[in-house]
Amino acid sequence: MIKAGVVGWPIHHSRSPLIHGYWLEQHGIAGSYEKLAIAPEEFAGFVRSLHENEYAGCNVTIPHKEAAFSLADNVSEEARAVGAANLLWLQDGRVMASNTDTFGFVESLDKVSPGWRDVSGHRLVLGAGGAARAIIYGLLQSGPSPVVLTNRTRQRAQEIAQSLAADGERIRVIDWDERQSAIAGAGLVVNTTSLGMSGNPALEIELSYAPPDCVVADIVYSPLETSLLSQARNRELRAVDGLWMLLYQAVPSFEAWFGVRPEVTRELRQMVEDDLIAERD
Ligand code: ATR
């Protein structure tokens, strides 16, 4: 029996057990994936006793991602760039850490909107939290296009620009109030803020000046179609919702613990969609 799980505080909202449970069943693997509510003061002890408690590893979510990065014996390039880890696994008794958000985002665009890398124009990133850092790192790896970054708190955007593109060449920070003007000429627009999420205000931005081949992505998945994405669809721009990223970021984790690279199937996507709708109703 191979054991894994997702560690957070709180943890009840996580969809990860649904996703990994689906793959375990699909592949006939004798394994388990549970939600693990671990308080911050207990997290280091939990990581140290992964082996003793017979875990192959775990996913890590808020508020433990930075601690997971610091506690690991070995960290991937992605985790180092982001300064946070969401995946831990054991290898020869060592705790390995990675950050699968970068893969999840880039893979979701590659799969849902193939050809996005070749769309000319800058990549406009809205928001500068942890998710933005992982996404920007992925964008810088995915091609030569410059990133234009804007955040309500400009300082956070500047910190990301300094740490991910120290030469200042590839990331240009602009004021939050200037976001509208950066739509013109954008090859990709990504919302990484919590604006548009159920219970939050919508992201105020007009896509009318977006180039016709511009791809619009949102990391929000509840609701599945944010007002940003419905605007994109109405303008016949390609739109990629946040559920795709959530599904694809789970792939490397499953492979690290269970040794099989799983597929994001239509059936899996539908199952998680149904679960989101059931919660909303
Ligand atoms: P995560 O690490 O998961 O990305 P976060 O660090 O809380 O989450 O980041 C949330 C993002 O949404 C930030 O970019 C935040 O902007 P600030 O850095 O200025 O806080 C952005 N955000 C949240 N509410 C917002 C609002 N009402 N208007 C504009 N941006 C908002």
XYZ file of N, CA, C and O and ligand atoms in Angstrom, residues 62 65 126-132 150-154 156 176 192-195 200-201 203 219, ligand 1:
127
model
N -1.286 25.755 1.447
C -1.255 26.870 2.391
C -1.488 26.377 3.818
O -2.396 25.581 4.013
N 3.851 25.939 2.257
C 4.675 25.769 1.043
C 6.114 26.283 1.207
O 7.046 25.683 0.691
N -1.270 39.409 -14.339
C -1.960 40.230 -13.344
C -1.845 39.532 -12.001
O -2.290 38.384 -11.854
N -1.217 40.190 -11.039
C -1.061 39.609 -9.703
C 0.369 39.199 -9.441
O 1.127 38.907 -10.383
N 0.757 39.192 -8.168
C 2.155 38.893 -7.817
C 2.241 38.069 -6.531
O 3.128 38.282 -5.711
N 1.343 37.098 -6.372
C 1.417 36.179 -5.225
C 2.266 34.976 -5.590
O 3.026 34.996 -6.573
N 2.134 33.917 -4.799
C 2.941 32.710 -5.031
C 2.652 32.077 -6.378
O 3.567 31.611 -7.070
N 1.392 32.056 -6.784
C 1.033 31.438 -8.060
C 1.673 32.213 -9.213
O 2.172 31.631 -10.174
N 1.680 33.535 -9.102
C 2.261 34.370 -10.168
C 3.734 34.039 -10.350
O 4.237 33.933 -11.470
N 1.889 43.270 -13.472
C 1.228 44.330 -12.713
C 0.523 43.745 -11.499
O -0.011 42.636 -11.549
N 0.582 44.493 -10.400
C -0.041 44.035 -9.160
C -0.505 45.253 -8.380
O 0.103 46.315 -8.444
N -1.626 45.070 -7.652
C -2.141 46.163 -6.822
C -1.018 46.734 -5.951
O -0.833 47.938 -5.882
N -0.265 45.847 -5.299
C 0.886 46.285 -4.505
C 2.128 46.158 -5.391
O 2.655 45.065 -5.592
N 2.551 47.282 -5.938
C 3.637 47.259 -6.939
C 4.916 46.619 -6.403
O 5.625 45.916 -7.127
N 5.436 44.071 -4.561
C 5.504 42.599 -4.701
C 5.873 42.224 -6.132
O 6.586 41.259 -6.365
N -0.736 49.015 -11.387
C -2.028 48.330 -11.495
C -2.999 49.153 -12.352
O -3.762 48.617 -13.155
N -3.707 35.952 -12.185
C -3.256 35.122 -11.060
C -3.748 35.693 -9.736
O -3.343 35.239 -8.678
N -4.593 36.724 -9.800
C -5.131 37.290 -8.556
C -6.352 36.477 -8.134
O -6.827 35.605 -8.865
N -6.858 36.800 -6.961
C -8.069 36.129 -6.499
C -9.323 36.869 -6.962
O -10.437 36.510 -6.581
N -9.153 37.881 -7.794
C -10.310 38.616 -8.319
C -11.058 37.717 -9.303
O -10.439 37.057 -10.143
N -15.555 37.172 -4.375
C -14.636 38.313 -4.558
C -15.128 39.199 -5.692
O -15.863 38.732 -6.560
N -14.680 40.457 -5.726
C -15.054 41.299 -6.867
C -14.456 40.747 -8.161
O -13.503 39.964 -8.126
N -12.424 40.948 -11.798
C -11.243 41.662 -12.292
C -11.737 42.664 -13.330
O -12.367 42.276 -14.317
N -6.377 31.624 -13.334
C -6.080 30.507 -12.422
C -7.255 30.241 -11.484
O -7.277 29.238 -10.801
P -1.250 33.251 -4.004
O 0.069 33.155 -3.307
O -2.085 32.010 -3.875
O -1.146 33.698 -5.419
P -1.759 35.745 -2.620
O -0.347 35.851 -2.251
O -2.740 36.035 -1.574
O -2.132 34.308 -3.179
O -2.015 36.655 -3.898
C -3.244 37.081 -4.269
C -3.103 38.068 -5.425
O -4.373 38.655 -5.673
C -2.139 39.228 -5.127
O -1.520 39.600 -6.321
C -3.101 40.300 -4.629
O -2.612 41.619 -4.742
P -1.739 42.286 -3.540
O -0.360 41.735 -3.675
O -1.819 43.746 -3.785
O -2.419 41.878 -2.254
C -4.248 40.082 -5.568
N -5.503 40.671 -5.076
C -6.299 40.204 -4.096
N -7.365 41.018 -3.922
C -7.229 42.040 -4.825
C -8.002 43.214 -5.151
N -9.156 43.501 -4.510
N -7.562 44.023 -6.131
C -6.392 43.747 -6.780
N -5.629 42.661 -6.519
C -6.028 41.819 -5.555
